[in-house]
């Protein structure tokens, strides 16, 4: 990320921390599209690589759902993210059954 601005780094950091706090999981394509939209000099592929890198840095659970439908409707979980990933998995298996 040495070739990118401090503004981009701060935006990525803020975006990831806020997302982890609110949802407990990082949707790589959705967040990358948001970041790339705010930084016209950043390609979508580079934004995805950077968002993934920051998510890995924070050891955050990740998903790759380009539709983002569930992501936009998912309720924020606040400070207590315990059980969120389990809830998501249970919901996914519940729909398939």
PDB file of N, CA and C in Angstrom:
ATOM      1  N   UNK A   1       0.822  -1.183   0.000  1.00  0.00           N
ATOM      2  CA  UNK A   1       0.000   0.000   0.000  1.00  0.00           C
ATOM      3  C   UNK A   1       0.869   1.250   0.000  1.00  0.00           C
ATOM      4  N   UNK A   2       2.130   1.106  -0.186  1.00  0.00           N
ATOM      5  CA  UNK A   2       3.044   2.235  -0.170  1.00  0.00           C
ATOM      6  C   UNK A   2       2.725   3.256  -1.246  1.00  0.00           C
ATOM      7  N   UNK A   3       2.106   2.847  -2.341  1.00  0.00           N
ATOM      8  CA  UNK A   3       1.804   3.751  -3.440  1.00  0.00           C
ATOM      9  C   UNK A   3       0.500   4.511  -3.226  1.00  0.00           C
ATOM     10  N   UNK A   4      -0.206   4.255  -2.145  1.00  0.00           N
ATOM     11  CA  UNK A   4      -1.507   4.874  -1.910  1.00  0.00           C
ATOM     12  C   UNK A   4      -1.395   5.950  -0.834  1.00  0.00           C
ATOM     13  N   UNK A   5      -2.338   6.865  -0.846  1.00  0.00           N
ATOM     14  CA  UNK A   5      -2.311   8.010   0.051  1.00  0.00           C
ATOM     15  C   UNK A   5      -2.680   7.642   1.483  1.00  0.00           C
ATOM     16  N   UNK A   6      -2.302   8.518   2.371  1.00  0.00           N
ATOM     17  CA  UNK A   6      -2.676   8.369   3.778  1.00  0.00           C
ATOM     18  C   UNK A   6      -4.191   8.479   3.909  1.00  0.00           C
ATOM     19  N   UNK A   7      -4.801   9.327   3.087  1.00  0.00           N
ATOM     20  CA  UNK A   7      -6.253   9.479   3.095  1.00  0.00           C
ATOM     21  C   UNK A   7      -6.934   8.148   2.779  1.00  0.00           C
ATOM     22  N   UNK A   8      -6.422   7.420   1.796  1.00  0.00           N
ATOM     23  CA  UNK A   8      -6.976   6.115   1.444  1.00  0.00           C
ATOM     24  C   UNK A   8      -6.785   5.132   2.592  1.00  0.00           C
ATOM     25  N   UNK A   9      -5.609   5.116   3.173  1.00  0.00           N
ATOM     26  CA  UNK A   9      -5.345   4.218   4.300  1.00  0.00           C
ATOM     27  C   UNK A   9      -6.305   4.499   5.449  1.00  0.00           C
ATOM     28  N   UNK A  10      -6.496   5.784   5.774  1.00  0.00           N
ATOM     29  CA  UNK A  10      -7.411   6.150   6.856  1.00  0.00           C
ATOM     30  C   UNK A  10      -8.851   5.768   6.528  1.00  0.00           C
ATOM     31  N   UNK A  11      -9.243   5.957   5.260  1.00  0.00           N
ATOM     32  CA  UNK A  11     -10.588   5.583   4.826  1.00  0.00           C
ATOM     33  C   UNK A  11     -10.792   4.078   4.966  1.00  0.00           C
ATOM     34  N   UNK A  12      -9.817   3.297   4.512  1.00  0.00           N
ATOM     35  CA  UNK A  12      -9.900   1.838   4.633  1.00  0.00           C
ATOM     36  C   UNK A  12     -10.000   1.421   6.094  1.00  0.00           C
ATOM     37  N   UNK A  13      -9.163   1.991   6.924  1.00  0.00           N
ATOM     38  CA  UNK A  13      -9.160   1.649   8.337  1.00  0.00           C
ATOM     39  C   UNK A  13     -10.509   1.983   8.971  1.00  0.00           C
ATOM     40  N   UNK A  14     -11.001   3.177   8.735  1.00  0.00           N
ATOM     41  CA  UNK A  14     -12.284   3.594   9.302  1.00  0.00           C
ATOM     42  C   UNK A  14     -13.419   2.703   8.791  1.00  0.00           C
ATOM     43  N   UNK A  15     -13.427   2.436   7.492  1.00  0.00           N
ATOM     44  CA  UNK A  15     -14.478   1.621   6.892  1.00  0.00           C
ATOM     45  C   UNK A  15     -14.497   0.216   7.475  1.00  0.00           C
ATOM     46  N   UNK A  16     -13.323  -0.391   7.603  1.00  0.00           N
ATOM     47  CA  UNK A  16     -13.262  -1.762   8.122  1.00  0.00           C
ATOM     48  C   UNK A  16     -13.637  -1.824   9.592  1.00  0.00           C
ATOM     49  N   UNK A  17     -13.129  -0.907  10.398  1.00  0.00           N
ATOM     50  CA  UNK A  17     -13.448  -0.925  11.829  1.00  0.00           C
ATOM     51  C   UNK A  17     -14.949  -0.723  12.025  1.00  0.00           C
ATOM     52  N   UNK A  18     -15.534   0.222  11.305  1.00  0.00           N
ATOM     53  CA  UNK A  18     -16.971   0.484  11.414  1.00  0.00           C
ATOM     54  C   UNK A  18     -17.781  -0.741  10.984  1.00  0.00           C
ATOM     55  N   UNK A  19     -17.375  -1.372   9.891  1.00  0.00           N
ATOM     56  CA  UNK A  19     -18.083  -2.543   9.390  1.00  0.00           C
ATOM     57  C   UNK A  19     -17.992  -3.711  10.363  1.00  0.00           C
ATOM     58  N   UNK A  20     -16.807  -3.955  10.885  1.00  0.00           N
ATOM     59  CA  UNK A  20     -16.626  -5.046  11.848  1.00  0.00           C
ATOM     60  C   UNK A  20     -17.469  -4.778  13.093  1.00  0.00           C
ATOM     61  N   UNK A  21     -17.460  -3.545  13.552  1.00  0.00           N
ATOM     62  CA  UNK A  21     -18.246  -3.181  14.741  1.00  0.00           C
ATOM     63  C   UNK A  21     -19.739  -3.370  14.495  1.00  0.00           C
ATOM     64  N   UNK A  22     -20.223  -2.906  13.335  1.00  0.00           N
ATOM     65  CA  UNK A  22     -21.662  -2.944  13.067  1.00  0.00           C
ATOM     66  C   UNK A  22     -22.175  -4.316  12.651  1.00  0.00           C
ATOM     67  N   UNK A  23     -21.388  -5.034  11.821  1.00  0.00           N
ATOM     68  CA  UNK A  23     -21.896  -6.278  11.242  1.00  0.00           C
ATOM     69  C   UNK A  23     -21.144  -7.530  11.683  1.00  0.00           C
ATOM     70  N   UNK A  24     -19.920  -7.379  12.155  1.00  0.00           N
ATOM     71  CA  UNK A  24     -19.159  -8.528  12.601  1.00  0.00           C
ATOM     72  C   UNK A  24     -18.547  -9.339  11.472  1.00  0.00           C
ATOM     73  N   UNK A  25     -18.722  -8.896  10.230  1.00  0.00           N
ATOM     74  CA  UNK A  25     -18.193  -9.611   9.075  1.00  0.00           C
ATOM     75  C   UNK A  25     -17.948  -8.587   7.961  1.00  0.00           C
ATOM     76  N   UNK A  26     -16.948  -8.860   7.124  1.00  0.00           N
ATOM     77  CA  UNK A  26     -16.577  -7.934   6.057  1.00  0.00           C
ATOM     78  C   UNK A  26     -16.933  -8.553   4.710  1.00  0.00           C
ATOM     79  N   UNK A  27     -17.780  -7.867   3.959  1.00  0.00           N
ATOM     80  CA  UNK A  27     -18.136  -8.302   2.613  1.00  0.00           C
ATOM     81  C   UNK A  27     -17.158  -7.613   1.659  1.00  0.00           C
ATOM     82  N   UNK A  28     -16.164  -8.340   1.195  1.00  0.00           N
ATOM     83  CA  UNK A  28     -15.063  -7.774   0.421  1.00  0.00           C
ATOM     84  C   UNK A  28     -15.534  -7.017  -0.824  1.00  0.00           C
ATOM     85  N   UNK A  29     -16.318  -7.613  -1.733  1.00  0.00           N
ATOM     86  CA  UNK A  29     -16.697  -6.882  -2.951  1.00  0.00           C
ATOM     87  C   UNK A  29     -17.539  -5.639  -2.693  1.00  0.00           C
ATOM     88  N   UNK A  30     -18.435  -5.706  -1.719  1.00  0.00           N
ATOM     89  CA  UNK A  30     -19.306  -4.570  -1.432  1.00  0.00           C
ATOM     90  C   UNK A  30     -18.493  -3.407  -0.876  1.00  0.00           C
ATOM     91  N   UNK A  31     -17.639  -3.679   0.109  1.00  0.00           N
ATOM     92  CA  UNK A  31     -16.832  -2.602   0.680  1.00  0.00           C
ATOM     93  C   UNK A  31     -15.816  -2.066  -0.331  1.00  0.00           C
ATOM     94  N   UNK A  32     -15.255  -2.948  -1.139  1.00  0.00           N
ATOM     95  CA  UNK A  32     -14.292  -2.501  -2.154  1.00  0.00           C
ATOM     96  C   UNK A  32     -14.964  -1.550  -3.140  1.00  0.00           C
ATOM     97  N   UNK A  33     -16.189  -1.844  -3.535  1.00  0.00           N
ATOM     98  CA  UNK A  33     -16.908  -0.955  -4.455  1.00  0.00           C
ATOM     99  C   UNK A  33     -17.162   0.407  -3.812  1.00  0.00           C
ATOM    100  N   UNK A  34     -17.470   0.412  -2.529  1.00  0.00           N
ATOM    101  CA  UNK A  34     -17.686   1.675  -1.819  1.00  0.00           C
ATOM    102  C   UNK A  34     -16.397   2.491  -1.769  1.00  0.00           C
ATOM    103  N   UNK A  35     -15.306   1.829  -1.412  1.00  0.00           N
ATOM    104  CA  UNK A  35     -14.013   2.525  -1.305  1.00  0.00           C
ATOM    105  C   UNK A  35     -13.560   3.024  -2.674  1.00  0.00           C
ATOM    106  N   UNK A  36     -13.668   2.185  -3.690  1.00  0.00           N
ATOM    107  CA  UNK A  36     -13.262   2.591  -5.044  1.00  0.00           C
ATOM    108  C   UNK A  36     -14.114   3.760  -5.534  1.00  0.00           C
ATOM    109  N   UNK A  37     -15.374   3.796  -5.138  1.00  0.00           N
ATOM    110  CA  UNK A  37     -16.246   4.898  -5.511  1.00  0.00           C
ATOM    111  C   UNK A  37     -15.838   6.223  -4.887  1.00  0.00           C
ATOM    112  N   UNK A  38     -15.226   6.146  -3.718  1.00  0.00           N
ATOM    113  CA  UNK A  38     -14.774   7.363  -3.036  1.00  0.00           C
ATOM    114  C   UNK A  38     -13.384   7.805  -3.476  1.00  0.00           C
ATOM    115  N   UNK A  39     -12.649   6.916  -4.146  1.00  0.00           N
ATOM    116  CA  UNK A  39     -11.270   7.209  -4.564  1.00  0.00           C
ATOM    117  C   UNK A  39     -11.155   6.912  -6.055  1.00  0.00           C
ATOM    118  N   UNK A  40     -11.343   7.919  -6.864  1.00  0.00           N
ATOM    119  CA  UNK A  40     -11.416   7.735  -8.320  1.00  0.00           C
ATOM    120  C   UNK A  40     -10.128   7.178  -8.930  1.00  0.00           C
ATOM    121  N   UNK A  41      -9.012   7.334  -8.249  1.00  0.00           N
ATOM    122  CA  UNK A  41      -7.743   6.826  -8.780  1.00  0.00           C
ATOM    123  C   UNK A  41      -7.498   5.362  -8.423  1.00  0.00           C
ATOM    124  N   UNK A  42      -8.453   4.725  -7.764  1.00  0.00           N
ATOM    125  CA  UNK A  42      -8.300   3.345  -7.290  1.00  0.00           C
ATOM    126  C   UNK A  42      -9.186   2.415  -8.110  1.00  0.00           C
ATOM    127  N   UNK A  43      -8.585   1.390  -8.706  1.00  0.00           N
ATOM    128  CA  UNK A  43      -9.376   0.420  -9.465  1.00  0.00           C
ATOM    129  C   UNK A  43     -10.126  -0.495  -8.495  1.00  0.00           C
ATOM    130  N   UNK A  44     -11.176  -1.113  -8.991  1.00  0.00           N
ATOM    131  CA  UNK A  44     -11.953  -2.029  -8.163  1.00  0.00           C
ATOM    132  C   UNK A  44     -11.095  -3.209  -7.713  1.00  0.00           C
ATOM    133  N   UNK A  45     -10.260  -3.725  -8.602  1.00  0.00           N
ATOM    134  CA  UNK A  45      -9.383  -4.859  -8.251  1.00  0.00           C
ATOM    135  C   UNK A  45      -8.413  -4.471  -7.137  1.00  0.00           C
ATOM    136  N   UNK A  46      -7.841  -3.280  -7.223  1.00  0.00           N
ATOM    137  CA  UNK A  46      -6.935  -2.820  -6.165  1.00  0.00           C
ATOM    138  C   UNK A  46      -7.686  -2.600  -4.858  1.00  0.00           C
ATOM    139  N   UNK A  47      -8.900  -2.063  -4.958  1.00  0.00           N
ATOM    140  CA  UNK A  47      -9.710  -1.846  -3.758  1.00  0.00           C
ATOM    141  C   UNK A  47     -10.029  -3.177  -3.084  1.00  0.00           C
ATOM    142  N   UNK A  48     -10.371  -4.195  -3.866  1.00  0.00           N
ATOM    143  CA  UNK A  48     -10.654  -5.511  -3.283  1.00  0.00           C
ATOM    144  C   UNK A  48      -9.425  -6.080  -2.588  1.00  0.00           C
ATOM    145  N   UNK A  49      -8.276  -5.937  -3.212  1.00  0.00           N
ATOM    146  CA  UNK A  49      -7.030  -6.424  -2.603  1.00  0.00           C
ATOM    147  C   UNK A  49      -6.752  -5.706  -1.283  1.00  0.00           C
ATOM    148  N   UNK A  50      -6.947  -4.399  -1.262  1.00  0.00           N
ATOM    149  CA  UNK A  50      -6.691  -3.623  -0.049  1.00  0.00           C
ATOM    150  C   UNK A  50      -7.689  -3.933   1.056  1.00  0.00           C
ATOM    151  N   UNK A  51      -8.968  -4.044   0.709  1.00  0.00           N
ATOM    152  CA  UNK A  51      -9.986  -4.371   1.710  1.00  0.00           C
ATOM    153  C   UNK A  51      -9.710  -5.760   2.289  1.00  0.00           C
ATOM    154  N   UNK A  52      -9.366  -6.710   1.441  1.00  0.00           N
ATOM    155  CA  UNK A  52      -9.035  -8.048   1.921  1.00  0.00           C
ATOM    156  C   UNK A  52      -7.831  -8.003   2.859  1.00  0.00           C
ATOM    157  N   UNK A  53      -6.822  -7.234   2.498  1.00  0.00           N
ATOM    158  CA  UNK A  53      -5.632  -7.102   3.346  1.00  0.00           C
ATOM    159  C   UNK A  53      -5.960  -6.521   4.711  1.00  0.00           C
ATOM    160  N   UNK A  54      -6.795  -5.490   4.736  1.00  0.00           N
ATOM    161  CA  UNK A  54      -7.179  -4.897   6.014  1.00  0.00           C
ATOM    162  C   UNK A  54      -8.030  -5.875   6.819  1.00  0.00           C
ATOM    163  N   UNK A  55      -8.925  -6.601   6.166  1.00  0.00           N
ATOM    164  CA  UNK A  55      -9.749  -7.582   6.871  1.00  0.00           C
ATOM    165  C   UNK A  55      -8.872  -8.672   7.479  1.00  0.00           C
ATOM    166  N   UNK A  56      -7.874  -9.113   6.737  1.00  0.00           N
ATOM    167  CA  UNK A  56      -6.943 -10.114   7.264  1.00  0.00           C
ATOM    168  C   UNK A  56      -6.152  -9.549   8.437  1.00  0.00           C
ATOM    169  N   UNK A  57      -5.753  -8.289   8.337  1.00  0.00           N
ATOM    170  CA  UNK A  57      -5.008  -7.638   9.418  1.00  0.00           C
ATOM    171  C   UNK A  57      -5.821  -7.656  10.715  1.00  0.00           C
ATOM    172  N   UNK A  58      -7.128  -7.416  10.604  1.00  0.00           N
ATOM    173  CA  UNK A  58      -8.002  -7.402  11.777  1.00  0.00           C
ATOM    174  C   UNK A  58      -8.538  -8.786  12.124  1.00  0.00           C
ATOM    175  N   UNK A  59      -8.147  -9.800  11.370  1.00  0.00           N
ATOM    176  CA  UNK A  59      -8.634 -11.174  11.573  1.00  0.00           C
ATOM    177  C   UNK A  59     -10.162 -11.221  11.574  1.00  0.00           C
ATOM    178  N   UNK A  60     -10.749 -10.451  10.678  1.00  0.00           N
ATOM    179  CA  UNK A  60     -12.208 -10.368  10.605  1.00  0.00           C
ATOM    180  C   UNK A  60     -12.766 -11.492   9.741  1.00  0.00           C
ATOM    181  N   UNK A  61     -13.930 -11.998  10.097  1.00  0.00           N
ATOM    182  CA  UNK A  61     -14.613 -12.931   9.201  1.00  0.00           C
ATOM    183  C   UNK A  61     -14.937 -12.198   7.897  1.00  0.00           C
ATOM    184  N   UNK A  62     -14.844 -12.914   6.783  1.00  0.00           N
ATOM    185  CA  UNK A  62     -15.081 -12.278   5.489  1.00  0.00           C
ATOM    186  C   UNK A  62     -16.089 -13.075   4.674  1.00  0.00           C
ATOM    187  N   UNK A  63     -16.724 -12.381   3.732  1.00  0.00           N
ATOM    188  CA  UNK A  63     -17.594 -13.029   2.767  1.00  0.00           C
ATOM    189  C   UNK A  63     -17.375 -12.362   1.418  1.00  0.00           C
ATOM    190  N   UNK A  64     -17.753 -13.078   0.365  1.00  0.00           N
ATOM    191  CA  UNK A  64     -17.575 -12.598  -1.002  1.00  0.00           C
ATOM    192  C   UNK A  64     -18.919 -12.658  -1.719  1.00  0.00           C
ATOM    193  N   UNK A  65     -19.846 -11.835  -1.283  1.00  0.00           N
ATOM    194  CA  UNK A  65     -21.188 -11.826  -1.852  1.00  0.00           C
ATOM    195  C   UNK A  65     -21.353 -10.562  -2.686  1.00  0.00           C
ATOM    196  N   UNK A  66     -21.161 -10.699  -3.991  1.00  0.00           N
ATOM    197  CA  UNK A  66     -21.252  -9.524  -4.870  1.00  0.00           C
ATOM    198  C   UNK A  66     -22.651  -8.930  -4.918  1.00  0.00           C
ATOM    199  N   UNK A  67     -23.662  -9.715  -4.676  1.00  0.00           N
ATOM    200  CA  UNK A  67     -25.021  -9.165  -4.710  1.00  0.00           C
ATOM    201  C   UNK A  67     -25.236  -8.211  -3.546  1.00  0.00           C
ATOM    202  N   UNK A  68     -24.652  -8.546  -2.403  1.00  0.00           N
ATOM    203  CA  UNK A  68     -24.744  -7.683  -1.236  1.00  0.00           C
ATOM    204  C   UNK A  68     -26.132  -7.566  -0.648  1.00  0.00           C
ATOM    205  N   UNK A  69     -27.074  -8.343  -1.144  1.00  0.00           N
ATOM    206  CA  UNK A  69     -28.456  -8.200  -0.679  1.00  0.00           C
ATOM    207  C   UNK A  69     -28.574  -8.471   0.819  1.00  0.00           C
ATOM    208  N   UNK A  70     -28.085  -9.610   1.266  1.00  0.00           N
ATOM    209  CA  UNK A  70     -28.168  -9.920   2.689  1.00  0.00           C
ATOM    210  C   UNK A  70     -27.378  -8.913   3.500  1.00  0.00           C
ATOM    211  N   UNK A  71     -26.274  -8.443   2.948  1.00  0.00           N
ATOM    212  CA  UNK A  71     -25.397  -7.501   3.643  1.00  0.00           C
ATOM    213  C   UNK A  71     -26.141  -6.208   3.971  1.00  0.00           C
ATOM    214  N   UNK A  72     -26.926  -5.714   3.017  1.00  0.00           N
ATOM    215  CA  UNK A  72     -27.611  -4.435   3.221  1.00  0.00           C
ATOM    216  C   UNK A  72     -28.777  -4.557   4.190  1.00  0.00           C
ATOM    217  N   UNK A  73     -29.357  -5.740   4.300  1.00  0.00           N
ATOM    218  CA  UNK A  73     -30.518  -5.900   5.170  1.00  0.00           C
ATOM    219  C   UNK A  73     -30.160  -6.452   6.533  1.00  0.00           C
ATOM    220  N   UNK A  74     -28.937  -6.880   6.729  1.00  0.00           N
ATOM    221  CA  UNK A  74     -28.521  -7.457   7.997  1.00  0.00           C
ATOM    222  C   UNK A  74     -28.526  -6.378   9.080  1.00  0.00           C
ATOM    223  N   UNK A  75     -29.089  -6.694  10.203  1.00  0.00           N
ATOM    224  CA  UNK A  75     -29.147  -5.749  11.311  1.00  0.00           C
ATOM    225  C   UNK A  75     -27.763  -5.587  11.933  1.00  0.00           C
ATOM    226  N   UNK A  76     -27.393  -4.349  12.298  1.00  0.00           N
ATOM    227  CA  UNK A  76     -26.140  -4.169  13.037  1.00  0.00           C
ATOM    228  C   UNK A  76     -26.199  -4.921  14.357  1.00  0.00           C
ATOM    229  N   UNK A  77     -25.047  -5.385  14.827  1.00  0.00           N
ATOM    230  CA  UNK A  77     -25.014  -6.162  16.056  1.00  0.00           C
ATOM    231  C   UNK A  77     -24.437  -5.396  17.222  1.00  0.00           C
ATOM    232  N   UNK A  78     -23.888  -4.217  16.988  1.00  0.00           N
ATOM    233  CA  UNK A  78     -23.352  -3.414  18.079  1.00  0.00           C
ATOM    234  C   UNK A  78     -22.069  -3.986  18.644  1.00  0.00           C
ATOM    235  N   UNK A  79     -21.844  -3.724  19.907  1.00  0.00           N
ATOM    236  CA  UNK A  79     -20.585  -4.117  20.544  1.00  0.00           C
ATOM    237  C   UNK A  79     -20.435  -5.626  20.710  1.00  0.00           C
ATOM    238  N   UNK A  80     -21.528  -6.319  20.872  1.00  0.00           N
ATOM    239  CA  UNK A  80     -21.468  -7.747  21.173  1.00  0.00           C
ATOM    240  C   UNK A  80     -21.686  -8.549  19.904  1.00  0.00           C
ATOM    241  N   UNK A  81     -20.592  -8.908  19.223  1.00  0.00           N
ATOM    242  CA  UNK A  81     -20.675  -9.671  17.980  1.00  0.00           C
ATOM    243  C   UNK A  81     -20.718 -11.180  18.223  1.00  0.00           C
ATOM    244  N   UNK A  82     -20.694 -11.600  19.468  1.00  0.00           N
ATOM    245  CA  UNK A  82     -20.678 -13.028  19.767  1.00  0.00           C
ATOM    246  C   UNK A  82     -21.882 -13.712  19.137  1.00  0.00           C
ATOM    247  N   UNK A  83     -21.609 -14.753  18.390  1.00  0.00           N
ATOM    248  CA  UNK A  83     -22.672 -15.547  17.814  1.00  0.00           C
ATOM    249  C   UNK A  83     -23.160 -15.075  16.461  1.00  0.00           C
ATOM    250  N   UNK A  84     -22.657 -13.946  15.955  1.00  0.00           N
ATOM    251  CA  UNK A  84     -23.140 -13.444  14.675  1.00  0.00           C
ATOM    252  C   UNK A  84     -22.832 -14.416  13.552  1.00  0.00           C
ATOM    253  N   UNK A  85     -21.605 -14.903  13.479  1.00  0.00           N
ATOM    254  CA  UNK A  85     -21.241 -15.817  12.409  1.00  0.00           C
ATOM    255  C   UNK A  85     -22.075 -17.085  12.488  1.00  0.00           C
ATOM    256  N   UNK A  86     -22.286 -17.595  13.682  1.00  0.00           N
ATOM    257  CA  UNK A  86     -23.126 -18.779  13.861  1.00  0.00           C
ATOM    258  C   UNK A  86     -24.544 -18.492  13.383  1.00  0.00           C
ATOM    259  N   UNK A  87     -25.066 -17.319  13.698  1.00  0.00           N
ATOM    260  CA  UNK A  87     -26.414 -16.945  13.268  1.00  0.00           C
ATOM    261  C   UNK A  87     -26.505 -16.897  11.742  1.00  0.00           C
ATOM    262  N   UNK A  88     -25.496 -16.356  11.093  1.00  0.00           N
ATOM    263  CA  UNK A  88     -25.483 -16.277   9.633  1.00  0.00           C
ATOM    264  C   UNK A  88     -25.481 -17.673   9.032  1.00  0.00           C
ATOM    265  N   UNK A  89     -24.637 -18.550   9.558  1.00  0.00           N
ATOM    266  CA  UNK A  89     -24.546 -19.914   9.050  1.00  0.00           C
ATOM    267  C   UNK A  89     -25.869 -20.641   9.266  1.00  0.00           C
ATOM    268  N   UNK A  90     -26.466 -20.490  10.430  1.00  0.00           N
ATOM    269  CA  UNK A  90     -27.731 -21.139  10.702  1.00  0.00           C
ATOM    270  C   UNK A  90     -28.822 -20.634   9.765  1.00  0.00           C
ATOM    271  N   UNK A  91     -28.819 -19.336   9.480  1.00  0.00           N
ATOM    272  CA  UNK A  91     -29.803 -18.772   8.563  1.00  0.00           C
ATOM    273  C   UNK A  91     -29.618 -19.331   7.153  1.00  0.00           C
ATOM    274  N   UNK A  92     -28.370 -19.465   6.723  1.00  0.00           N
ATOM    275  CA  UNK A  92     -28.098 -19.990   5.395  1.00  0.00           C
ATOM    276  C   UNK A  92     -28.570 -21.440   5.288  1.00  0.00           C
ATOM    277  N   UNK A  93     -28.274 -22.270   6.285  1.00  0.00           N
ATOM    278  CA  UNK A  93     -28.702 -23.661   6.257  1.00  0.00           C
ATOM    279  C   UNK A  93     -30.207 -23.768   6.411  1.00  0.00           C
ATOM    280  N   UNK A  94     -30.787 -22.853   7.164  1.00  0.00           N
ATOM    281  CA  UNK A  94     -32.235 -22.848   7.347  1.00  0.00           C
ATOM    282  C   UNK A  94     -32.972 -22.587   6.045  1.00  0.00           C
ATOM    283  N   UNK A  95     -32.409 -21.713   5.184  1.00  0.00           N
ATOM    284  CA  UNK A  95     -33.030 -21.409   3.907  1.00  0.00           C
ATOM    285  C   UNK A  95     -32.940 -22.575   2.947  1.00  0.00           C
ATOM    286  N   UNK A  96     -31.827 -23.308   3.017  1.00  0.00           N
ATOM    287  CA  UNK A  96     -31.598 -24.420   2.084  1.00  0.00           C
ATOM    288  C   UNK A  96     -32.506 -25.607   2.414  1.00  0.00           C
ATOM    289  N   UNK A  97     -32.906 -25.706   3.659  1.00  0.00           N
ATOM    290  CA  UNK A  97     -33.697 -26.870   4.080  1.00  0.00           C
ATOM    291  C   UNK A  97     -35.133 -26.787   3.668  1.00  0.00           C
TER     292      UNK A  97
END
